[in-house]
Short mmCIF file of C-alpha atoms in Angstrom, two decimals:
data_model
loop_
_atom_site.label_atom_id
_atom_site.label_comp_id
_atom_site.label_asym_id
_atom_site.label_seq_id
_atom_site.Cartn_x
_atom_site.Cartn_y
_atom_site.Cartn_z
CA MET C 1099 0.00 0.02 0.00
CA ARG C 1100 2.87 2.31 0.78
CA ASP C 1101 4.12 2.23 -2.81
CA SER C 1102 0.66 2.90 -4.16
CA ILE C 1103 0.28 6.04 -2.07
CA THR C 1104 3.15 7.90 -3.84
CA ALA C 1105 1.84 9.63 -6.90
CA ALA C 1106 3.22 8.83 -10.33
CA LYS C 1107 6.01 10.97 -11.67
CA PRO C 1108 4.43 14.16 -13.08
CA GLY C 1109 4.99 14.93 -16.71
CA PRO C 1110 6.79 18.03 -18.16
CA TRP C 1111 3.70 19.76 -19.57
CA GLY C 1112 2.24 20.45 -16.15
CA ALA C 1113 5.49 21.91 -15.00
CA LEU C 1114 5.78 24.12 -18.14
CA ALA C 1115 2.21 25.36 -17.69
CA THR C 1116 2.80 26.18 -14.00
CA PHE C 1117 6.01 28.03 -14.78
CA LEU C 1118 4.46 30.05 -17.68
CA VAL C 1119 1.48 31.19 -15.61
CA GLN C 1120 3.73 32.25 -12.71
CA GLN C 1121 6.12 34.03 -14.98
CA ALA C 1122 3.29 35.91 -16.71
CA VAL C 1123 1.93 37.17 -13.37
CA LEU C 1124 5.29 38.10 -12.04
CA ALA C 1125 6.16 39.91 -15.28
CA CYS C 1126 3.11 42.09 -14.62
CA TRP C 1127 4.40 42.98 -11.16
CA TRP C 1128 7.77 43.82 -12.82
CA ALA C 1129 6.16 46.05 -15.42
CA ALA C 1130 4.02 47.78 -12.73
CA PHE C 1131 6.95 48.61 -10.39
CA TYR C 1132 9.80 48.93 -12.84
CA PRO C 1133 12.69 48.78 -12.16
CA GLY C 1134 11.69 47.43 -8.80
CA LEU C 1135 10.82 48.33 -5.22
CA PHE C 1136 13.80 49.37 -3.01
CA SER C 1137 14.92 50.54 0.39
CA ARG C 1138 17.95 52.26 1.87
CA ASP C 1139 19.86 48.93 1.70
CA SER C 1140 19.11 48.73 -1.99
CA VAL C 1141 20.73 52.07 -2.55
CA LEU C 1142 23.75 51.04 -0.54
CA TYR C 1143 24.19 47.89 -2.66
CA LEU C 1144 25.03 49.94 -5.71
CA SER C 1145 26.48 53.13 -4.15
CA HIS C 1146 29.55 51.55 -2.60
CA THR C 1147 30.35 49.55 -5.80
CA LEU C 1148 30.25 52.73 -7.93
CA ALA C 1149 31.48 55.39 -5.46
CA GLY C 1150 33.65 52.99 -3.57
CA PRO C 1151 34.93 51.22 -1.73
CA TRP C 1152 33.44 47.74 -2.21
CA VAL C 1153 32.39 46.34 1.17
CA SER C 1154 31.30 42.82 2.06
CA ASP C 1155 28.75 43.86 4.68
CA HIS C 1156 25.71 42.90 2.66
CA SER C 1157 26.24 40.49 -0.20
CA VAL C 1158 29.14 40.78 -2.63
CA ALA C 1159 27.35 38.44 -5.02
CA TYR C 1160 24.17 40.53 -5.11
CA ASP C 1161 26.16 43.80 -5.25
CA ALA C 1162 27.95 42.41 -8.28
CA LEU C 1163 24.60 41.63 -9.92
CA LEU C 1164 23.39 45.17 -9.53
CA TRP C 1165 26.75 46.59 -10.62
CA LEU C 1166 26.76 44.37 -13.74
CA SER C 1167 23.23 45.31 -14.62
CA PHE C 1168 23.89 49.03 -14.19
CA THR C 1169 27.20 49.04 -16.07
CA ARG C 1170 25.94 46.88 -18.96
CA THR C 1171 22.36 48.00 -19.39
CA GLY C 1172 22.28 51.37 -17.64
CA ASP C 1173 19.38 50.27 -15.39
CA LEU C 1174 18.45 47.67 -12.80
CA GLY C 1175 15.43 46.11 -14.46
CA ALA C 1176 17.46 43.11 -15.68
CA VAL C 1177 18.12 42.07 -12.07
CA THR C 1178 14.43 42.20 -11.00
CA PHE C 1179 13.28 40.38 -14.17
CA ALA C 1180 15.83 37.61 -13.53
CA GLN C 1181 14.44 37.40 -10.01
CA THR C 1182 10.93 36.86 -11.35
CA THR C 1183 12.15 34.05 -13.59
CA ALA C 1184 14.16 32.42 -10.87
CA MET C 1185 11.22 32.70 -8.44
CA ALA C 1186 8.87 31.03 -10.94
CA LEU C 1187 11.36 28.22 -11.56
CA ALA C 1188 11.85 27.60 -7.81
CA LEU C 1189 8.19 27.55 -7.01
CA THR C 1190 7.49 25.34 -9.97
CA TYR C 1191 10.19 22.92 -8.93
CA LEU C 1192 8.97 22.67 -5.37
CA ALA C 1193 5.32 22.23 -6.51
CA ARG C 1194 6.14 19.48 -8.97
CA SER C 1195 8.42 17.77 -6.34
CA LEU C 1196 5.56 17.82 -3.87
CA ILE C 1197 3.22 16.30 -6.49
CA ALA C 1198 5.79 13.52 -7.08
CA LEU C 1199 5.84 12.92 -3.34
CA GLY C 1200 2.06 12.49 -3.21
CA ALA C 1201 0.51 15.95 -2.81
CA PRO C 1202 -2.81 16.41 -4.64
CA ARG C 1203 -1.91 17.26 -8.18
CA LEU C 1204 -4.73 19.71 -9.05
CA LEU C 1205 -4.74 21.54 -5.72
CA THR C 1206 -0.92 21.88 -5.63
CA THR C 1207 -0.86 23.19 -9.16
CA ALA C 1208 -3.68 25.66 -8.48
CA VAL C 1209 -1.95 27.00 -5.36
CA ALA C 1210 1.42 27.35 -7.18
CA MET C 1211 -0.24 29.28 -10.03
CA LEU C 1212 -2.12 31.62 -7.73
CA MET C 1213 0.80 32.39 -5.37
CA PRO C 1214 2.36 35.13 -7.63
CA LEU C 1215 -0.88 37.14 -7.26
CA ALA C 1216 -0.14 37.60 -3.60
CA PRO C 1217 2.14 40.58 -2.73
CA PRO C 1218 4.46 38.51 -0.54
CA VAL C 1219 5.41 36.70 -3.73
CA GLY C 1220 4.75 39.13 -6.53
CA ALA C 1221 5.89 42.43 -5.00
CA PHE C 1222 8.77 40.71 -3.09
CA ALA C 1223 10.07 39.11 -6.32
CA VAL C 1224 10.55 42.56 -7.88
CA THR C 1225 12.26 44.18 -4.95
CA LEU C 1226 16.01 45.00 -5.12
CA TRP C 1227 16.93 43.06 -1.94
CA LYS C 1228 19.52 40.31 -1.50
CA ASP C 1229 16.83 38.48 0.47
CA VAL C 1230 15.00 37.74 -2.76
CA PRO C 1231 17.68 35.39 -4.24
CA PHE C 1232 18.26 34.03 -0.75
CA THR C 1233 14.61 33.08 -0.53
CA ILE C 1234 14.58 31.60 -3.98
CA CYS C 1235 17.51 29.37 -3.07
CA ALA C 1236 15.75 28.29 0.18
CA VAL C 1237 12.64 27.30 -1.75
CA ALA C 1238 14.81 25.26 -4.16
CA VAL C 1239 16.47 23.53 -1.25
CA ALA C 1240 13.04 22.41 -0.06
CA GLY C 1241 12.40 21.07 -3.57
CA VAL C 1242 15.59 19.04 -3.49
CA CYS C 1243 14.53 17.65 -0.10
CA ALA C 1244 11.24 16.66 -1.59
CA ARG C 1245 13.01 14.82 -4.37
CA ILE C 1246 15.07 12.95 -1.70
CA ALA C 1247 11.80 12.00 -0.01
CA VAL C 1248 10.36 10.67 -3.24
CA ARG C 1249 13.35 8.43 -3.79
CA ARG C 1250 13.68 7.61 -0.07
CA ALA C 1251 17.43 8.03 -0.60
CA VAL C 1252 20.09 10.69 -0.91
CA THR C 1253 21.43 10.57 -4.46
CA TRP C 1254 24.60 12.20 -5.80
CA PRO C 1255 22.59 14.70 -7.90
CA ALA C 1256 20.68 15.67 -4.77
CA LEU C 1257 23.94 16.14 -2.84
CA ALA C 1258 25.29 18.34 -5.63
CA GLY C 1259 22.08 20.37 -5.65
CA LEU C 1260 22.15 20.85 -1.93
CA GLY C 1261 25.83 21.87 -2.10
CA VAL C 1262 25.28 24.61 -4.74
CA LEU C 1263 22.06 25.93 -3.21
CA MET C 1264 23.35 25.96 0.40
CA THR C 1265 26.49 27.75 -0.75
CA ALA C 1266 24.35 30.39 -2.40
CA LEU C 1267 22.44 30.86 0.83
CA GLY C 1268 25.69 31.95 2.45
CA LEU C 1269 26.63 34.13 -0.48
CA PHE C 1270 23.40 36.09 -0.44
CA ARG C 1271 23.05 36.59 3.33
CA ALA C 1272 25.67 36.99 6.00
CA ASN C 1273 23.75 34.66 8.37
CA GLY C 1274 23.28 32.11 5.68
CA PHE C 1275 25.85 29.81 7.21
CA LEU C 1276 23.62 29.53 10.32
CA VAL C 1277 20.68 28.46 8.21
CA VAL C 1278 22.85 25.92 6.42
CA GLY C 1279 24.20 24.60 9.69
CA VAL C 1280 20.77 23.98 11.26
CA ALA C 1281 19.29 22.53 8.05
CA THR C 1282 22.25 20.16 7.67
CA VAL C 1283 21.87 18.87 11.22
CA VAL C 1284 18.12 18.26 10.59
CA LEU C 1285 18.91 16.34 7.45
CA VAL C 1286 21.58 14.28 9.00
CA VAL C 1287 19.12 13.18 11.78
CA ILE C 1288 16.46 12.27 9.17
CA VAL C 1289 18.35 10.46 6.37
CA THR C 1290 19.60 6.89 6.84
CA THR C 1291 22.16 6.83 3.96
CA LEU C 1292 25.15 9.04 3.04
CA ARG C 1293 24.90 10.88 6.37
CA VAL C 1294 28.57 11.68 6.43
CA ARG C 1295 28.45 13.08 2.93
CA VAL C 1296 25.42 15.21 3.79
CA LEU C 1297 27.34 16.55 6.79
CA LEU C 1298 30.40 17.27 4.67
CA VAL C 1299 28.34 19.06 2.00
CA GLY C 1300 26.66 21.21 4.61
CA ALA C 1301 29.93 22.03 6.31
CA VAL C 1302 31.59 23.04 3.06
CA ALA C 1303 28.60 25.13 1.98
CA ALA C 1304 28.67 26.92 5.32
CA THR C 1305 32.37 27.53 5.31
CA VAL C 1306 32.92 28.72 1.73
CA PRO C 1307 31.23 32.14 2.12
CA LEU C 1308 33.13 32.78 5.41
CA LEU C 1309 36.46 31.96 3.71
CA LEU C 1310 35.60 34.27 0.81
CA THR C 1311 34.86 37.10 3.14
CA GLU C 1312 37.99 36.62 5.24
CA LEU C 1313 40.57 35.52 2.64
CA VAL C 1314 39.49 36.11 -0.94
CA TYR C 1315 37.58 39.34 -1.06
CA PRO C 1316 40.33 41.43 0.61
CA ARG C 1317 42.71 40.34 -2.17
CA PHE C 1318 40.41 42.09 -4.67
CA GLY C 1319 40.15 45.27 -2.60
CA ILE C 1320 36.70 44.38 -1.11
CA GLN C 1321 36.80 45.52 2.50
CA PRO C 1322 35.34 43.48 5.32
CA PRO C 1323 32.21 44.73 7.08
CA SER C 1324 32.74 47.25 9.90
CA ARG C 1325 32.76 45.92 13.40
CA THR C 1326 29.70 47.89 14.23
CA TYR C 1327 27.80 46.15 11.39
CA VAL C 1328 28.93 42.78 12.65
CA PHE C 1329 28.15 43.39 16.34
CA HIS C 1330 25.28 45.83 16.13
CA THR C 1331 22.83 43.31 17.70
CA ALA C 1332 25.07 43.15 20.73
CA PHE C 1333 25.02 46.96 20.92
CA GLY C 1334 21.25 46.75 20.83
CA ASP C 1335 21.32 44.36 23.80
CA ILE C 1336 23.42 46.83 25.77
CA ALA C 1337 20.85 49.57 25.00
CA VAL C 1338 17.92 47.42 26.28
CA ALA C 1339 19.93 46.61 29.40
CA TYR C 1340 20.76 50.28 30.04
CA ARG C 1341 17.10 51.20 29.74
CA ASP C 1342 15.83 48.37 31.89
CA ARG C 1343 18.67 47.83 34.37
CA PRO C 1344 20.78 50.99 34.62
CA GLU C 1345 22.20 49.92 37.95
CA LEU C 1346 24.30 47.35 36.07
CA PHE C 1347 26.44 50.04 34.45
CA THR C 1348 29.46 51.59 36.03
CA ASP C 1349 30.65 55.15 35.40
CA ARG C 1350 33.33 53.79 33.08
CA ASP C 1351 30.69 51.79 31.15
CA LYS C 1352 28.65 54.97 30.70
CA ALA C 1353 31.72 56.98 29.60
CA ILE C 1354 32.46 54.40 26.87
CA MET C 1355 28.85 54.46 25.71
CA ALA C 1356 28.79 58.27 25.76
CA SER C 1357 31.83 58.32 23.48
CA VAL C 1358 29.77 56.62 20.87
CA ALA C 1359 26.39 58.23 21.32
CA PRO C 1360 24.66 60.35 24.00
CA LEU C 1361 23.30 58.28 26.89
CA THR C 1362 19.80 59.54 25.90
CA ARG C 1363 20.34 57.85 22.51
CA TRP C 1364 21.22 54.57 24.24
CA TRP C 1365 18.10 54.94 26.42
CA GLU C 1366 15.78 55.80 23.48
CA GLY C 1367 17.29 53.00 21.47
CA GLY C 1368 16.68 50.47 24.17
CA THR C 1369 13.64 48.83 22.52
CA CYS C 1370 14.02 45.08 22.29
CA HIS C 1371 12.22 44.75 18.94
CA THR C 1372 14.73 46.51 16.82
CA VAL C 1373 18.22 48.14 16.80
CA ASN C 1374 17.22 50.80 14.32
CA PRO C 1375 16.48 53.61 16.88
CA LEU C 1376 19.99 53.16 18.19
CA ILE C 1377 22.36 52.66 15.29
CA TRP C 1378 20.49 54.50 12.49
CA ARG C 1379 20.35 57.91 14.12
CA ARG C 1380 22.71 60.75 13.29
CA ASP C 1381 23.92 61.17 16.87
CA PHE C 1382 25.26 57.56 16.91
CA SER C 1383 28.82 57.56 15.53
CA TRP C 1384 29.70 54.42 13.63
CA THR C 1385 33.37 55.56 13.56
CA ALA C 1386 33.46 55.82 17.34
CA ALA C 1387 31.56 52.49 17.75
CA ASP C 1388 34.17 50.79 15.56
CA ALA C 1389 36.98 52.35 17.64
CA HIS C 1390 35.43 51.17 20.97
CA SER C 1391 33.89 47.94 19.69
CA GLY C 1392 36.21 45.85 21.85
CA GLU C 1393 35.25 47.63 25.04
CA LEU C 1394 31.55 47.49 24.11
CA LEU C 1395 31.79 43.72 23.44
CA ASP C 1396 33.55 43.24 26.89
CA LEU C 1397 30.54 45.08 28.45
CA TRP C 1398 28.16 42.84 26.53
CA ARG C 1399 29.96 39.67 27.76
CA ARG C 1400 29.73 40.93 31.35
CA LEU C 1401 26.05 41.52 30.95
CA LEU C 1402 25.65 38.07 29.52
CA VAL C 1403 27.23 36.55 32.68
CA THR C 1404 25.52 38.82 35.22
CA ALA C 1405 22.14 39.02 33.64
CA PRO C 1406 21.82 36.15 31.05
CA GLY C 1407 18.04 36.06 31.32
CA MET C 1408 17.74 39.69 30.21
CA ILE C 1409 19.99 39.09 27.15
CA VAL C 1410 18.04 35.97 26.26
CA ASP C 1411 14.72 37.81 26.59
CA THR C 1412 16.00 40.59 24.45
CA ARG C 1413 17.01 38.14 21.67
CA LEU C 1414 13.65 36.41 21.89
CA CYS C 1415 11.91 39.83 21.64
CA ARG C 1416 13.94 40.88 18.59
CA GLY C 1417 13.50 37.45 16.98
CA ALA C 1418 9.71 37.58 17.45
CA ILE C 1419 9.38 37.73 13.66
CA ALA C 1420 10.58 34.06 13.66
CA TRP C 1421 8.40 32.61 16.44
CA GLN C 1422 5.48 34.93 17.14
CA PRO C 1423 2.62 34.67 14.53
CA VAL C 1424 1.31 38.18 15.26
CA GLN C 1425 3.06 41.50 15.55
CA ASP C 1426 3.33 43.57 18.72
CA GLU C 1427 1.51 46.72 17.81
CA LEU C 1428 2.12 48.30 21.22
CA GLY C 1429 5.84 47.74 21.45
CA ALA C 1430 8.24 50.25 19.96
CA GLY C 1431 9.48 48.68 16.76
CA GLY C 1432 7.22 45.71 17.13
CA MET C 1433 5.29 46.30 13.93
CA THR C 1434 6.26 44.16 10.92
CA TYR C 1435 8.24 46.07 8.25
CA ARG C 1436 7.23 45.19 4.67
CA PHE C 1437 8.29 47.59 1.90
CA SER C 1438 9.49 51.10 1.50
CA ARG C 1439 6.96 53.03 -0.59
CA ARG C 1440 9.01 55.98 -1.79
CA PRO C 1441 9.28 57.24 -5.38
CA ASN C 1442 13.12 57.67 -5.47
CA ALA C 1443 16.25 57.32 -3.50
CA ASP C 1444 16.60 60.83 -2.29
CA THR C 1445 13.11 60.90 -0.76
CA TYR C 1446 13.98 57.83 1.26
CA VAL C 1447 17.65 58.10 2.29
CA GLY C 1448 18.32 61.81 1.50
CA PRO C 1449 20.85 63.23 -0.87
CA THR C 1450 23.70 63.09 1.69
CA LYS C 1451 23.01 59.77 3.43
CA VAL C 1452 24.98 57.51 1.10
CA PRO C 1453 27.95 58.20 -1.31
CA ASP C 1454 26.70 59.92 -4.36
CA TYR C 1455 27.38 58.58 -7.90
CA ALA C 1456 26.37 59.36 -11.40
CA GLY C 1457 23.22 57.46 -12.38
CA ARG C 1458 21.62 57.37 -8.96
CA TRP C 1459 18.38 58.24 -10.68
CA VAL C 1460 17.93 54.50 -11.41
CA PHE C 1461 16.39 54.24 -7.96
CA SER C 1462 13.21 55.83 -9.01
CA LEU C 1463 9.80 54.27 -9.78
CA ARG C 1464 9.19 54.22 -13.49
CA PRO C 1465 6.25 51.89 -14.37
CA LEU C 1466 6.35 50.38 -17.82
CA SER C 1467 2.58 50.22 -17.77
CA GLN C 1468 0.48 52.77 -15.92
CA GLU C 1469 -2.53 50.50 -16.27
CA LEU C 1470 -0.77 47.65 -14.47
CA TYR C 1471 0.53 50.04 -11.86
CA ALA C 1472 -3.02 51.35 -11.28
CA VAL C 1473 -3.99 47.76 -10.42
CA ALA C 1474 -0.90 46.57 -8.57
CA ASP C 1475 -0.31 49.59 -6.31
CA PRO C 1476 -3.71 49.59 -4.49
CA TRP C 1477 -3.57 45.81 -4.37
CA LEU C 1478 -0.18 46.05 -2.59
CA THR C 1479 -1.18 48.95 -0.41
CA GLY C 1480 -4.31 47.13 0.72
CA ALA C 1481 -2.36 44.03 1.57
CA LEU C 1482 -0.15 46.08 3.94
CA ALA C 1483 -3.06 46.64 6.28
CA PRO C 1484 -2.28 45.39 9.82
CA SER C 1485 -5.28 43.07 9.77
CA TYR C 1486 -3.54 40.88 7.14
CA ASP C 1487 -0.17 40.95 8.82
CA TRP C 1488 -0.33 37.54 10.55
CA LEU C 1489 -1.36 35.83 7.29
CA LEU C 1490 0.70 37.55 4.65
CA TRP C 1491 3.81 38.90 6.30
CA ARG C 1492 4.70 36.81 9.34
CA GLY C 1493 6.63 33.62 8.64
CA ALA C 1494 6.31 32.17 12.20
CA GLY C 1495 2.77 30.74 11.71
CA TRP C 1496 3.75 29.26 8.32
CA SER C 1497 6.79 27.63 9.93
CA TYR C 1498 4.56 25.80 12.44
CA LEU C 1499 2.17 24.80 9.64
CA SER C 1500 5.22 23.45 7.71
CA TYR C 1501 6.20 21.23 10.58
CA LEU C 1502 2.66 19.98 10.91
CA ALA C 1503 2.48 19.30 7.11
CA VAL C 1504 5.75 17.38 6.86
CA GLY C 1505 4.91 15.45 10.05
CA MET C 1506 1.53 14.43 8.66
CA ALA C 1507 3.15 13.48 5.30
CA ALA C 1508 5.82 11.38 7.01
CA TRP C 1509 3.15 9.50 8.97
CA ALA C 1510 0.64 9.13 6.04
CA LEU C 1511 3.29 8.08 3.52
CA ARG C 1512 5.34 5.99 5.98
CA ASN C 1513 8.27 8.05 4.73
CA ARG C 1514 10.60 9.63 7.28
CA TYR C 1515 12.40 11.54 4.52
CA ALA C 1516 9.33 13.75 4.08
CA ALA C 1517 10.28 15.47 7.34
CA GLY C 1518 13.43 16.85 5.56
CA LEU C 1519 11.22 19.23 3.61
CA ALA C 1520 11.14 21.49 6.68
CA ALA C 1521 14.93 21.42 7.25
CA VAL C 1522 15.52 24.77 5.65
CA VAL C 1523 12.44 26.24 7.43
CA ALA C 1524 13.93 25.16 10.73
CA GLY C 1525 17.26 26.59 9.78
CA GLN C 1526 15.70 29.90 8.84
CA GLN C 1527 13.57 30.11 12.02
CA LEU C 1528 16.36 29.27 14.46
CA ALA C 1529 18.99 31.46 12.73
CA ILE C 1530 16.69 34.51 12.80
CA LEU C 1531 15.70 33.72 16.40
CA ALA C 1532 19.35 33.70 17.43
CA ASN C 1533 20.47 36.91 15.76
CA ILE C 1534 18.46 39.49 13.86
CA SER C 1535 18.13 43.26 13.91
CA ALA C 1536 14.47 44.13 13.32
CA GLN C 1537 11.01 42.88 12.54
CA ASP C 1538 11.46 42.71 8.77
CA PHE C 1539 9.16 40.22 6.93
CA ARG C 1540 11.82 39.53 4.30
CA TYR C 1541 13.91 37.71 6.96
CA MET C 1542 11.18 35.00 7.09
CA ALA C 1543 9.95 35.07 3.51
CA SER C 1544 11.01 31.57 2.64
CA PRO C 1545 8.91 29.88 5.33
CA ILE C 1546 5.90 31.81 3.96
CA LEU C 1547 6.37 30.56 0.39
CA ILE C 1548 7.29 26.97 1.46
CA GLY C 1549 4.43 26.82 3.99
CA VAL C 1550 1.80 27.90 1.47
CA LEU C 1551 2.90 25.16 -0.95
CA LEU C 1552 2.82 22.58 1.83
CA VAL C 1553 -0.86 23.17 2.52
CA PRO C 1554 -2.02 20.70 -0.22
CA LEU C 1555 0.43 18.11 1.13
CA LEU C 1556 -1.00 18.58 4.60
CA LEU C 1557 -4.58 18.16 3.32
CA GLY C 1558 -3.54 15.12 1.34
CA GLY C 1559 -1.95 13.59 4.38
CA VAL C 1560 -4.97 14.22 6.47
CA GLY C 1561 -7.17 12.68 3.79
CA ARG C 1562 -4.98 9.56 3.64
CA VAL C 1563 -4.92 9.13 7.44
CA GLY C 1564 -8.78 9.67 7.47
CA VAL C 1565 -9.32 7.03 4.84
CA GLU C 1566 -7.05 4.58 6.61
CA LEU C 1567 -8.89 5.12 9.96
CA VAL C 1568 -12.27 4.62 8.23
CA ARG C 1569 -11.03 1.36 6.72
CA ARG C 1570 -9.90 0.12 10.07
CA VAL C 1571 -13.30 0.86 11.57
CA VAL C 1572 -15.34 -0.89 8.90
CA ARG C 1573 -12.89 -3.83 8.57
CA PRO C 1574 -14.21 -6.98 10.30
CA THR C 1575 -12.86 -7.31 13.80
CA HIS C 1576 -12.01 -10.98 13.31
CA SER C 1577 -9.88 -12.28 10.52
CA PRO C 1578 -11.37 -15.28 8.62
CA GLN C 1579 -10.35 -18.55 10.19
CA PRO C 1580 -8.52 -21.09 8.03
CA GLU C 1581 -10.60 -23.93 6.69
CA SER C 1582 -10.50 -27.07 8.82
CA ASP C 1583 -10.93 -30.71 7.81
CA PRO C 1584 -14.49 -31.60 6.89
CA PRO C 1585 -16.37 -33.05 9.91
CA ASN C 1586 -17.22 -36.77 10.16
CA PRO C 1587 -20.68 -37.15 8.69
CA ASP C 1588 -21.49 -39.80 11.27
CA THR C 1589 -20.75 -37.38 14.14
CA SER C 1590 -23.20 -34.73 15.23
CA ALA C 1591 -21.92 -31.15 15.15
CA HIS C 1592 -23.76 -30.33 18.34
CA THR C 1593 -22.75 -33.37 20.41
CA GLU C 1594 -19.04 -33.15 19.77
CA PRO C 1595 -18.39 -29.98 21.72
CA GLU C 1596 -20.39 -31.40 24.60
CA ARG C 1597 -18.30 -34.54 24.60
CA SER C 1598 -15.15 -32.52 24.54
CA GLU C 1599 -16.21 -30.30 27.38
CA THR C 1600 -17.30 -33.27 29.46
CA ARG C 1601 -14.00 -35.03 28.82
CA ALA C 1602 -12.10 -31.92 29.78
CA GLU C 1603 -13.97 -31.67 33.07
CA THR C 1604 -13.87 -35.37 34.12
CA GLU C 1605 -10.59 -36.65 32.80
CA PRO C 1606 -7.51 -36.13 34.94
CA VAL C 1607 -4.74 -33.87 33.63
CA THR C 1608 -1.67 -35.89 32.52
CA SER C 1609 1.53 -35.09 30.80
CA GLU C 1610 0.65 -37.26 27.91
CA PRO C 1611 -0.95 -35.59 24.84
CA PRO C 1612 -4.66 -36.10 24.42
CA PRO C 1613 -5.77 -38.85 22.08
CA ARG C 1614 -6.24 -37.92 18.47
CA PRO C 1615 -9.87 -37.90 17.28
CA GLU C 1616 -9.55 -41.10 15.36
CA GLN C 1617 -8.28 -42.82 18.54
CA ALA C 1618 -11.03 -41.54 20.74
#
């Protein structure tokens, strides 16, 4: 029965149709918000590559894509269109992999085709963020894990796919190695073959981006990220501690903090949900923070020893985007950030906030179709309403649903490998929970996309389990007895049991076997 549960291998025409529908919808988003939505980070990606110097604080790989598009085409639309194509391919691959595993074909295909209509997919895919290719790679990793579950084995092509995609996760986000590490541990626990090779692939994928940052990039003049950028979450912990427990700070501690920013800035920036009110204000000196980073880290380590519960609570609060399905509307910085809705770079970051360069005008909204923009913009704006936040923009709830879906699939299909589908979701959730700076939806975008596509698999698993339970209820309680030798026609069927019972009651118990019927 187990083999009959798994669906037949889907054909190529369904995959092609799914991809074309998704690509068409995403192309409409691209034309409506050409060259793409952006934020302050988006402007920084390009500004330091053109005005210099190159810095590896965000993603050198994504910075290079923007630089290449701008220098070769004079615009950034090529990057966002490539993102739409890659997104459609990744979603199609995951959908078809789930169908091969046993998810309902029509329902899974319908969900996949409709997903680009939703702003967390459509608008996100045309945003100039490194998180977009990161999310695409995470979705593709889930697809590879689904293929492993279909075969109930780790194959060499699957190992190669995991290696490439996991390495890309680290290249597109600085904390990608944490996601890879957790996902690798989950897979090693689940799989029963090639465990050592899976572990080696994950270790290499997590290490390569770190080695590039430390050893390779400096040889090409790409500077490492500033110490403040690396340790800004620790500085945020200090601000929360100063606001809540000022008695823990000595006069020397306060003097060090005051050399970086006024103590009032540390107090005002002491919200546990985000570090933005601390480090992104003009009275906070990044230069001074870099100079005193060692002393500030020593202060943070002391707080970690003397008040560990407070530091842990702060990290849990800041990582709420990963575990809390609803936003904290009353907490400072507790609202989910989605998109910047500014028409050009200067209105968002200001003309003096980032290094200037010729061609900065590319960060301006220039729709290719005003008709599509007239439809897409109110659709996006309406979806940003707080009432939809828990469903559209918070990945925590979708993470929990993903675990439920893969658990149900593993049970219904008698296939432990199905649990590996949620490996990258667990990696994303735990990495964000451990170290993140703000309540940005993009940090948990991949669990949203993966979770939505797992809904049909969950429903299919529930249906299978329900059918199995019904069969057990209606199945006869006694299995049919094997046929016995035909009775002696000369012997009454009603008197024989009475004779046996009488003999059992009157005859003494001996160690000898009872006489055979023909000897009685």
